[in-house]
CSV table of C-alpha atoms in Angstrom, one decimal:
chain,number,residue,atom,x,y,z
R,1,MET,CA,0.0,0.0,0.0
R,2,PHE,CA,2.8,2.4,0.9
R,3,THR,CA,4.7,1.5,-2.3
R,4,HIS,CA,1.5,2.2,-4.4
R,5,LEU,CA,1.0,5.6,-2.7
R,6,PHE,CA,4.7,6.5,-3.2
R,7,ARG,CA,4.4,5.6,-6.9
R,8,GLN,CA,1.2,7.7,-7.3
R,9,LEU,CA,3.0,10.7,-5.8
R,10,ILE,CA,6.1,10.3,-7.9
R,11,PHE,CA,4.1,10.0,-11.1
R,12,SER,CA,1.5,12.6,-10.2
R,13,GLY,CA,0.7,14.6,-13.3
R,14,VAL,CA,3.0,12.5,-15.5
R,15,LYS,CA,1.6,11.6,-18.9
R,16,GLN,CA,3.5,9.1,-21.0
R,17,TYR,CA,2.9,10.9,-24.3
R,18,GLN,CA,4.3,14.2,-22.9
R,19,ALA,CA,7.9,13.0,-23.5
R,20,GLU,CA,9.4,16.5,-23.3
R,21,GLN,CA,8.1,17.1,-19.8
R,22,TYR,CA,8.0,13.5,-18.5
R,23,GLN,CA,11.4,13.7,-16.8
R,24,SER,CA,11.0,17.2,-15.3
R,25,ILE,CA,7.6,16.5,-13.8
R,26,ARG,CA,8.7,13.2,-12.3
R,27,MET,CA,11.9,14.8,-10.9
R,28,SER,CA,10.0,17.7,-9.3
R,29,ASN,CA,7.7,15.2,-7.5
R,30,ILE,CA,10.8,13.1,-6.3
R,31,LEU,CA,12.6,16.2,-5.1
R,32,SER,CA,9.6,17.4,-3.1
R,33,LEU,CA,9.2,14.0,-1.5
R,34,VAL,CA,12.9,13.7,-0.7
R,35,ALA,CA,13.0,17.2,0.8
R,36,SER,CA,9.9,16.5,2.9
R,37,ALA,CA,11.4,13.3,4.2
R,38,MET,CA,14.7,15.0,5.1
R,39,LEU,CA,12.8,17.7,7.0
R,40,ILE,CA,10.7,15.1,8.9
R,41,LEU,CA,13.9,13.3,9.9
R,42,GLN,CA,15.2,16.6,11.4
R,43,LEU,CA,12.2,17.2,13.6
R,44,PRO,CA,13.2,14.9,16.5
R,45,MET,CA,16.6,16.5,16.7
R,46,HIS,CA,15.2,20.0,16.9
R,47,LEU,CA,12.5,19.0,19.4
R,48,PHE,CA,15.2,17.4,21.6
R,49,PHE,CA,17.1,20.7,21.9
R,50,ALA,CA,14.5,22.9,23.6
R,51,SER,CA,15.8,26.3,22.6
R,52,ALA,CA,14.3,29.3,20.9
R,53,GLU,CA,16.1,28.6,17.7
R,54,SER,CA,14.9,24.9,17.8
R,55,PHE,CA,11.3,26.0,18.3
R,56,ASN,CA,11.6,28.4,15.3
R,57,GLN,CA,13.2,25.7,13.2
R,58,VAL,CA,10.3,23.3,14.0
R,59,VAL,CA,7.9,25.9,12.8
R,60,LEU,CA,9.9,26.4,9.6
R,61,ILE,CA,10.1,22.7,9.0
R,62,LEU,CA,6.3,22.2,9.4
R,63,ILE,CA,5.6,25.2,7.1
R,64,HIS,CA,8.0,24.0,4.4
R,65,ILE,CA,6.8,20.3,4.5
R,66,THR,CA,3.3,21.7,3.9
R,67,LEU,CA,4.5,23.7,1.0
R,68,PHE,CA,6.5,20.8,-0.5
R,69,SER,CA,3.4,18.7,-0.4
R,70,LEU,CA,1.8,21.1,-2.9
R,71,ILE,CA,4.2,20.2,-5.7
R,72,PRO,CA,2.6,16.8,-6.7
R,73,GLN,CA,-0.9,18.4,-6.4
R,74,LEU,CA,0.1,21.2,-8.8
R,75,ASN,CA,1.5,18.7,-11.3
R,76,ARG,CA,-1.7,16.7,-11.1
R,77,ALA,CA,-3.5,19.9,-12.0
R,78,ASN,CA,-1.2,20.4,-15.0
R,79,ARG,CA,0.4,23.4,-13.4
R,80,TYR,CA,3.9,22.2,-14.2
R,81,CYS,CA,5.8,25.5,-14.4
R,82,THR,CA,4.1,26.8,-11.2
R,83,ALA,CA,5.1,23.5,-9.4
R,84,ARG,CA,8.8,23.8,-10.4
R,85,LEU,CA,9.1,27.5,-9.7
R,86,LEU,CA,7.5,27.0,-6.3
R,87,LEU,CA,9.8,24.1,-5.6
R,88,ILE,CA,12.9,26.4,-6.2
R,89,LEU,CA,11.4,29.1,-4.0
R,90,ILE,CA,10.6,26.8,-1.2
R,91,TYR,CA,14.0,25.2,-1.3
R,92,SER,CA,15.8,28.6,-1.4
R,93,SER,CA,13.4,29.9,1.4
R,94,TYR,CA,14.2,27.1,3.7
R,95,ILE,CA,18.0,27.4,3.3
R,96,GLY,CA,17.9,31.2,3.7
R,97,LEU,CA,15.6,31.2,6.8
R,98,THR,CA,17.5,28.4,8.5
R,99,SER,CA,20.8,30.3,8.0
R,100,PHE,CA,19.2,33.4,9.6
R,101,ASN,CA,17.8,31.3,12.4
R,102,TYR,CA,20.9,29.5,13.4
R,103,GLY,CA,23.5,31.9,12.2
R,104,PHE,CA,25.7,32.0,9.0
R,105,GLU,CA,28.2,29.6,10.5
R,106,THR,CA,25.7,26.8,9.8
R,107,PRO,CA,26.9,25.2,6.5
R,108,ILE,CA,23.4,24.6,5.2
R,109,HIS,CA,24.0,27.0,2.3
R,110,HIS,CA,26.1,24.2,0.8
R,111,PHE,CA,22.7,22.7,-0.3
R,112,PHE,CA,22.6,25.4,-2.9
R,113,LEU,CA,25.3,23.4,-4.8
R,114,ILE,CA,23.1,20.3,-4.7
R,115,ALA,CA,20.3,22.4,-6.1
R,116,MET,CA,22.6,23.5,-8.9
R,117,PHE,CA,23.2,19.8,-9.9
R,118,ALA,CA,19.4,19.0,-9.7
R,119,THR,CA,18.3,22.0,-11.8
R,120,PRO,CA,19.1,20.5,-15.2
R,121,PHE,CA,17.0,17.4,-14.4
R,122,LEU,CA,14.2,19.5,-12.9
R,123,HIS,CA,13.9,21.7,-16.0
R,124,PHE,CA,14.9,19.3,-18.7
R,125,ASP,CA,12.4,20.8,-21.2
R,126,LEU,CA,13.9,24.4,-20.9
R,127,LYS,CA,16.4,26.0,-23.3
R,128,PRO,CA,20.1,25.7,-22.3
R,129,ARG,CA,20.3,29.4,-21.7
R,130,GLU,CA,17.4,29.3,-19.2
R,131,ILE,CA,19.0,26.3,-17.4
R,132,LEU,CA,22.2,28.3,-17.2
R,133,TYR,CA,20.5,31.3,-15.6
R,134,MET,CA,18.9,29.1,-13.0
R,135,MET,CA,22.2,27.3,-12.2
R,136,LEU,CA,23.8,30.7,-11.8
R,137,TRP,CA,21.1,31.7,-9.4
R,138,PHE,CA,22.1,28.9,-7.0
R,139,LEU,CA,25.8,29.6,-7.5
R,140,LEU,CA,25.4,33.3,-6.6
R,141,ALA,CA,23.2,32.4,-3.7
R,142,PHE,CA,25.9,30.1,-2.4
R,143,MET,CA,28.6,32.7,-2.9
R,144,PHE,CA,26.5,35.4,-1.1
R,145,TRP,CA,26.2,33.2,2.0
R,146,GLU,CA,29.9,32.4,1.8
R,147,SER,CA,30.8,36.1,1.6
R,148,VAL,CA,28.7,36.9,4.6
R,149,LEU,CA,30.4,34.1,6.5
R,150,ILE,CA,33.9,35.3,5.5
R,151,ASN,CA,33.0,38.9,6.5
R,152,HIS,CA,31.9,37.5,9.9
R,153,GLN,CA,35.2,35.7,10.3
R,154,LEU,CA,37.1,38.9,9.4
R,155,THR,CA,35.3,40.8,12.2
R,156,THR,CA,36.2,38.1,14.7
R,157,ASP,CA,39.6,36.7,13.7
R,158,LYS,CA,41.1,39.7,11.9
R,159,ASN,CA,43.0,37.2,9.7
R,160,LEU,CA,42.8,38.6,6.2
R,161,ASN,CA,45.1,36.1,4.6
R,162,THR,CA,43.2,33.1,5.9
R,163,ALA,CA,39.9,34.7,4.8
R,164,ILE,CA,41.1,35.4,1.3
R,165,ILE,CA,42.5,31.8,0.9
R,166,ALA,CA,39.3,30.3,2.2
R,167,GLN,CA,37.2,32.5,-0.1
R,168,SER,CA,39.4,31.6,-3.1
R,169,ASP,CA,39.1,27.9,-2.4
R,170,ILE,CA,35.4,28.0,-1.9
R,171,LEU,CA,35.0,30.1,-5.1
R,172,SER,CA,37.1,27.6,-7.1
R,173,PHE,CA,35.1,24.7,-5.7
R,174,ALA,CA,31.7,26.3,-6.5
R,175,ILE,CA,32.7,27.2,-10.0
R,176,SER,CA,34.0,23.7,-10.5
R,177,CYS,CA,30.7,22.3,-9.4
R,178,PHE,CA,28.9,24.7,-11.7
R,179,LEU,CA,31.0,23.6,-14.7
R,180,VAL,CA,30.6,19.9,-14.0
R,181,ALA,CA,26.8,20.3,-13.5
R,182,TYR,CA,26.5,22.1,-16.8
R,183,PHE,CA,28.6,19.6,-18.6
R,184,ILE,CA,26.4,16.8,-17.3
R,185,TYR,CA,23.4,18.7,-18.4
R,186,THR,CA,24.7,19.3,-22.0
R,187,SER,CA,25.7,15.6,-22.3
R,188,LEU,CA,22.3,14.4,-21.1
R,189,LYS,CA,20.5,16.9,-23.4
R,190,ALA,CA,22.4,15.6,-26.4
R,191,SER,CA,21.5,12.0,-25.5
R,192,TRP,CA,17.9,13.0,-24.9
R,193,TYR,CA,17.7,14.6,-28.4
R,194,ARG,CA,19.1,11.4,-30.0
R,195,ILE,CA,16.5,9.3,-28.1
R,196,ARG,CA,13.7,11.7,-29.1
R,197,LYS,CA,14.8,11.6,-32.7
R,198,GLU,CA,14.6,7.8,-32.7
R,199,GLN,CA,11.3,8.0,-30.8
R,200,PHE,CA,9.8,10.3,-33.5
R,201,LYS,CA,10.9,7.7,-36.1
R,202,THR,CA,9.1,5.0,-34.2
R,203,GLU,CA,6.0,7.1,-33.8
R,204,ALA,CA,6.0,7.9,-37.5
R,205,LEU,CA,6.1,4.2,-38.2
R,206,LEU,CA,3.3,3.5,-35.8
R,207,LEU,CA,1.2,6.2,-37.5
R,208,ASN,CA,1.7,4.5,-40.8
R,209,ILE,CA,0.0,1.4,-39.2
R,210,LEU,CA,-2.6,2.9,-36.9
R,211,PRO,CA,-4.8,6.1,-36.8
R,212,ARG,CA,-3.3,8.8,-34.6
R,213,GLN,CA,-6.1,8.6,-32.0
R,214,ILE,CA,-5.6,4.8,-31.7
R,215,ALA,CA,-1.8,5.1,-31.5
R,216,GLN,CA,-2.2,7.6,-28.6
R,217,ARG,CA,-4.5,5.2,-26.8
R,218,LEU,CA,-2.0,2.3,-27.3
R,219,ASP,CA,0.7,4.6,-26.0
R,220,LYS,CA,-1.3,5.1,-22.8
R,221,GLN,CA,-1.5,1.3,-22.6
R,222,GLU,CA,-5.3,1.2,-23.0
R,223,LYS,CA,-6.5,-2.4,-23.4
R,224,PRO,CA,-8.6,-3.6,-25.1
R,225,ILE,CA,-9.1,-1.0,-27.8
R,226,ALA,CA,-12.6,-1.7,-29.2
R,227,ASP,CA,-15.3,0.8,-30.3
R,228,TYR,CA,-18.8,0.5,-31.7
R,229,PHE,CA,-19.8,2.9,-34.5
R,230,GLU,CA,-23.5,3.3,-35.2
R,231,ASN,CA,-23.1,4.5,-38.9
R,232,VAL,CA,-20.0,4.6,-41.0
R,233,THR,CA,-19.2,4.0,-44.7
R,234,ILE,CA,-16.8,1.2,-45.8
R,235,LEU,CA,-15.1,1.3,-49.2
R,236,PHE,CA,-13.4,-1.6,-51.0
R,237,ALA,CA,-11.5,-1.3,-54.3
R,238,ASP,CA,-10.0,-4.1,-56.3
R,239,ILE,CA,-8.1,-4.4,-59.6
R,240,GLU,CA,-9.7,-6.7,-62.1
R,241,GLY,CA,-7.2,-8.4,-64.2
R,242,PHE,CA,-4.3,-8.0,-61.7
R,243,SER,CA,-3.6,-11.7,-61.6
R,244,GLN,CA,-2.7,-11.6,-65.2
R,245,LEU,CA,-0.1,-8.8,-64.5
R,246,THR,CA,1.5,-11.0,-61.8
R,247,ARG,CA,2.3,-13.6,-64.5
R,248,GLU,CA,3.5,-11.1,-67.0
R,249,LEU,CA,5.6,-8.5,-65.1
R,250,PRO,CA,8.8,-8.9,-63.0
R,251,ALA,CA,8.3,-8.7,-59.2
R,252,ASP,CA,10.0,-5.3,-58.8
R,253,GLU,CA,8.0,-3.7,-61.6
R,254,LEU,CA,4.8,-5.2,-60.4
R,255,VAL,CA,5.3,-3.9,-56.8
R,256,ASN,CA,6.4,-0.5,-58.1
R,257,LEU,CA,3.2,-0.2,-60.2
R,258,LEU,CA,1.0,-1.1,-57.3
R,259,ASN,CA,2.8,1.2,-55.0
R,260,GLN,CA,2.2,4.1,-57.4
R,261,LEU,CA,-1.5,3.5,-57.6
R,262,PHE,CA,-2.0,2.9,-53.8
R,263,SER,CA,0.0,6.0,-53.0
R,264,ARG,CA,-2.4,8.0,-55.1
R,265,PHE,CA,-5.3,6.3,-53.2
R,266,ASP,CA,-3.6,7.2,-49.9
R,267,LYS,CA,-3.6,10.9,-50.8
R,268,LEU,CA,-7.2,10.7,-51.8
R,269,THR,CA,-8.4,9.0,-48.6
R,270,ARG,CA,-6.6,11.7,-46.6
R,271,LYS,CA,-8.2,14.5,-48.7
R,272,PHE,CA,-11.7,13.1,-48.3
R,273,LYS,CA,-11.3,12.2,-44.6
R,274,LEU,CA,-11.3,8.5,-45.0
R,275,GLU,CA,-9.1,6.2,-42.8
R,276,LYS,CA,-7.1,3.6,-44.8
R,277,ILE,CA,-7.5,0.3,-43.0
R,278,LYS,CA,-5.4,-2.1,-45.0
R,279,THR,CA,-4.4,-3.5,-48.4
R,280,ILE,CA,-4.8,-7.2,-49.2
R,281,GLY,CA,-2.9,-8.1,-52.4
R,282,ASP,CA,-4.4,-5.7,-55.0
R,283,GLN,CA,-7.4,-4.9,-52.8
R,284,TYR,CA,-7.7,-1.5,-51.0
R,285,MET,CA,-9.9,-1.0,-47.9
R,286,ALA,CA,-10.9,2.3,-46.3
R,287,VAL,CA,-13.6,3.7,-44.1
R,288,SER,CA,-15.1,7.1,-43.3
R,289,GLY,CA,-16.5,7.9,-39.8
R,290,VAL,CA,-13.8,5.8,-38.0
R,291,PRO,CA,-12.1,6.4,-35.6
R,292,LEU,CA,-13.6,9.9,-35.5
R,293,SER,CA,-17.2,10.2,-36.3
R,294,TYR,CA,-18.0,12.2,-39.4
R,295,HIS,CA,-21.6,13.1,-40.4
R,296,ARG,CA,-20.9,13.2,-44.1
R,297,HIS,CA,-19.1,9.8,-44.2
R,298,ALA,CA,-21.2,8.4,-47.1
R,299,LEU,CA,-20.8,11.5,-49.3
R,300,SER,CA,-17.0,11.7,-48.7
R,301,SER,CA,-16.6,8.0,-49.5
R,302,CYS,CA,-18.5,8.3,-52.8
R,303,GLN,CA,-16.6,11.4,-53.8
R,304,CYS,CA,-13.3,9.6,-52.9
R,305,ALA,CA,-14.4,6.6,-55.0
R,306,ILE,CA,-15.0,8.9,-58.0
R,307,ARG,CA,-11.6,10.4,-57.7
R,308,MET,CA,-10.1,6.9,-57.3
R,309,GLN,CA,-11.6,5.8,-60.6
R,310,GLU,CA,-10.2,8.9,-62.3
R,311,GLU,CA,-6.7,8.3,-60.9
R,312,PHE,CA,-6.9,4.7,-61.9
R,313,ILE,CA,-7.8,5.6,-65.5
R,314,LEU,CA,-4.8,7.9,-65.6
R,315,TRP,CA,-2.6,5.3,-64.1
R,316,THR,CA,-3.6,2.7,-66.7
R,317,LYS,CA,-3.0,5.1,-69.5
R,318,GLU,CA,0.4,6.1,-68.2
R,319,HIS,CA,1.6,2.5,-68.0
R,320,GLN,CA,-0.6,1.1,-70.9
R,321,LEU,CA,-2.4,-1.5,-68.8
R,322,ASN,CA,-5.5,-3.3,-69.7
R,323,VAL,CA,-7.1,-3.7,-66.3
R,324,GLY,CA,-10.2,-2.3,-64.5
R,325,LEU,CA,-11.1,-1.1,-61.0
R,326,ARG,CA,-14.2,-2.4,-59.1
R,327,ILE,CA,-15.3,-0.3,-56.1
R,328,GLY,CA,-18.0,-1.4,-53.6
R,329,ILE,CA,-19.4,0.9,-50.9
R,330,ASN,CA,-21.8,0.2,-48.0
R,331,SER,CA,-22.9,2.2,-44.9
R,332,GLY,CA,-23.9,0.8,-41.5
R,333,PRO,CA,-22.7,-0.1,-38.0
R,334,VAL,CA,-19.3,-1.6,-37.4
R,335,VAL,CA,-17.0,-2.7,-34.6
R,336,ALA,CA,-13.4,-1.3,-34.8
R,337,GLY,CA,-10.4,-2.3,-32.7
R,338,VAL,CA,-6.8,-3.4,-32.4
R,339,ILE,CA,-5.9,-7.1,-32.5
R,340,GLY,CA,-2.7,-9.0,-32.2
R,341,ILE,CA,0.5,-8.8,-30.0
R,342,HIS,CA,3.1,-8.8,-32.7
R,343,LYS,CA,2.4,-6.9,-36.0
R,344,PHE,CA,-0.9,-5.8,-34.6
R,345,SER,CA,-3.5,-4.1,-36.8
R,346,TYR,CA,-6.5,-1.9,-36.6
R,347,ASP,CA,-9.5,-3.6,-38.3
R,348,LEU,CA,-13.3,-3.5,-38.7
R,349,TRP,CA,-15.9,-6.2,-38.2
R,350,GLY,CA,-19.5,-6.6,-38.8
R,351,GLU,CA,-22.1,-7.4,-41.5
R,352,SER,CA,-21.7,-3.9,-42.9
R,353,VAL,CA,-18.1,-4.7,-43.7
R,354,ASN,CA,-19.0,-8.0,-45.4
R,355,LEU,CA,-21.6,-6.4,-47.5
R,356,ALA,CA,-19.3,-3.7,-48.7
R,357,SER,CA,-16.8,-6.4,-49.7
R,358,ARG,CA,-19.6,-8.2,-51.6
R,359,MET,CA,-20.5,-4.9,-53.4
R,360,GLU,CA,-16.9,-4.8,-54.7
R,361,SER,CA,-16.5,-8.5,-55.6
R,362,GLN,CA,-19.9,-8.7,-57.3
R,363,GLY,CA,-19.5,-5.4,-59.0
R,364,ALA,CA,-18.2,-4.5,-62.5
R,365,ALA,CA,-14.9,-3.1,-63.7
R,366,GLY,CA,-15.0,0.7,-64.0
R,367,LYS,CA,-18.1,0.9,-61.8
R,368,ILE,CA,-18.8,2.2,-58.2
R,369,GLN,CA,-21.5,-0.1,-56.8
R,370,VAL,CA,-23.2,1.0,-53.6
R,371,THR,CA,-25.9,-0.5,-51.3
R,372,GLU,CA,-29.3,0.9,-50.7
R,373,ALA,CA,-28.1,2.1,-47.3
R,374,THR,CA,-25.4,4.3,-48.9
R,375,TYR,CA,-27.7,5.4,-51.6
R,376,ASN,CA,-30.3,6.6,-49.1
R,377,GLU,CA,-27.5,8.7,-47.3
R,378,VAL,CA,-26.5,10.6,-50.4
R,379,LYS,CA,-29.3,10.3,-53.0
R,380,GLY,CA,-30.0,14.0,-53.0
R,381,GLU,CA,-26.4,15.0,-53.6
R,382,LEU,CA,-25.1,12.6,-56.2
R,383,ILE,CA,-26.7,10.9,-59.2
R,384,PHE,CA,-27.2,7.1,-59.1
R,385,ASP,CA,-28.7,4.6,-61.5
R,386,TYR,CA,-30.5,1.6,-60.1
R,387,HIS,CA,-28.6,-1.4,-61.3
R,388,ASP,CA,-30.2,-4.6,-60.0
R,389,THR,CA,-31.3,-6.7,-57.1
R,390,ILE,CA,-28.6,-9.2,-56.4
R,391,GLU,CA,-28.4,-12.2,-54.1
R,392,VAL,CA,-25.7,-11.8,-51.5
R,393,LYS,CA,-24.7,-15.0,-49.8
R,394,GLY,CA,-25.8,-15.0,-46.2
R,395,MET,CA,-27.6,-11.7,-46.5
R,396,GLY,CA,-30.3,-12.3,-49.0
R,397,PRO,CA,-31.4,-10.0,-51.9
R,398,GLN,CA,-29.9,-6.5,-52.0
R,399,ASN,CA,-30.8,-3.5,-54.1
R,400,VAL,CA,-27.7,-2.1,-55.6
R,401,TYR,CA,-27.0,1.2,-57.4
R,402,TRP,CA,-24.2,2.4,-59.6
R,403,LEU,CA,-22.8,5.9,-59.1
R,404,ARG,CA,-23.1,7.7,-62.5
R,405,GLU,CA,-19.9,8.0,-64.4
R,406,PRO,CA,-18.5,11.6,-64.5
R,407,TYR,CA,-15.0,10.0,-64.2
R,408,SER,CA,-14.1,9.2,-67.9
R,409,VAL,CA,-10.7,10.9,-68.0
């Protein structure tokens, strides 16, 4: 139970997909918890020494523990910058007030050097110049307390040489700490950029497989990913005569031809707000209204189909091919989700999908065949010709329509 609570506090406000801020948010939570724990451990010692200074210090500790506890809460509320700024102010406040309470001889100001090392990790998402300014703040704060201490020694010991040597040594030590801390930061930053570059490549590959919204849900480890959509439009396109091409053309030429055509289809699906689902051999499958609902899903699918036929005609003329394109479209409810562990895919299921596939397979080359459901969605906006009532296996007789041909290029 304690471990679970501790993890909740450490990861308070952390979102996996906020890669730039992930490290900084987590580090601010950790530092606030560590600082609170150290202050709690100091309480018995100050209570044991029943002096005025000890009583003041107990009050300071309780106030600052309360303030440190606000850091995870602010991160949870997405107030990331406020949380980190407050953490620095609380930390500086405690060191300064403790020095005033117990006197400048207390070496607590050395904790400013620790803060200087922690700053790059706490503000990993800031620009290097901003990190440099923050580290300089802690360095100057440390040097200020040292100069006050040295002046105090001069007024008591009157030993100028010792004071100068001590000040020089402390200054050299502080500057060395500053340079080492900044070198560590720049090295980590360079490594972080390399990791992010590779991560962007991985994300780009993932987006080539899955819709962006689904990829984000997978990144947040949501399982299972399955959604029901009341009304969408599914499109299937298939090249008639492609099997003959596989026997006639070399493999590289065949794949290159198919890639050219499907790349054109990819651009069209994006233009008309369709989501490409997959290709199976020479068949192309897309859907409108998934994973984001779209009220004009049927119209956009039909318009996309018209442009696909136009691009297909151009493609066949460019390469002097004697093949045709069948397109089948249907509208209705579907289930969409991600399946598989390795090489997973986003797919659709339901009778509406099967019927769209039948519209394509039982259609004609050069035609866009749609079901009555799709026809009813767009009959006032596009022109159709009633074609026939066909028997679909497992679904009975279906009225089908052909979208009129404005696509003779």
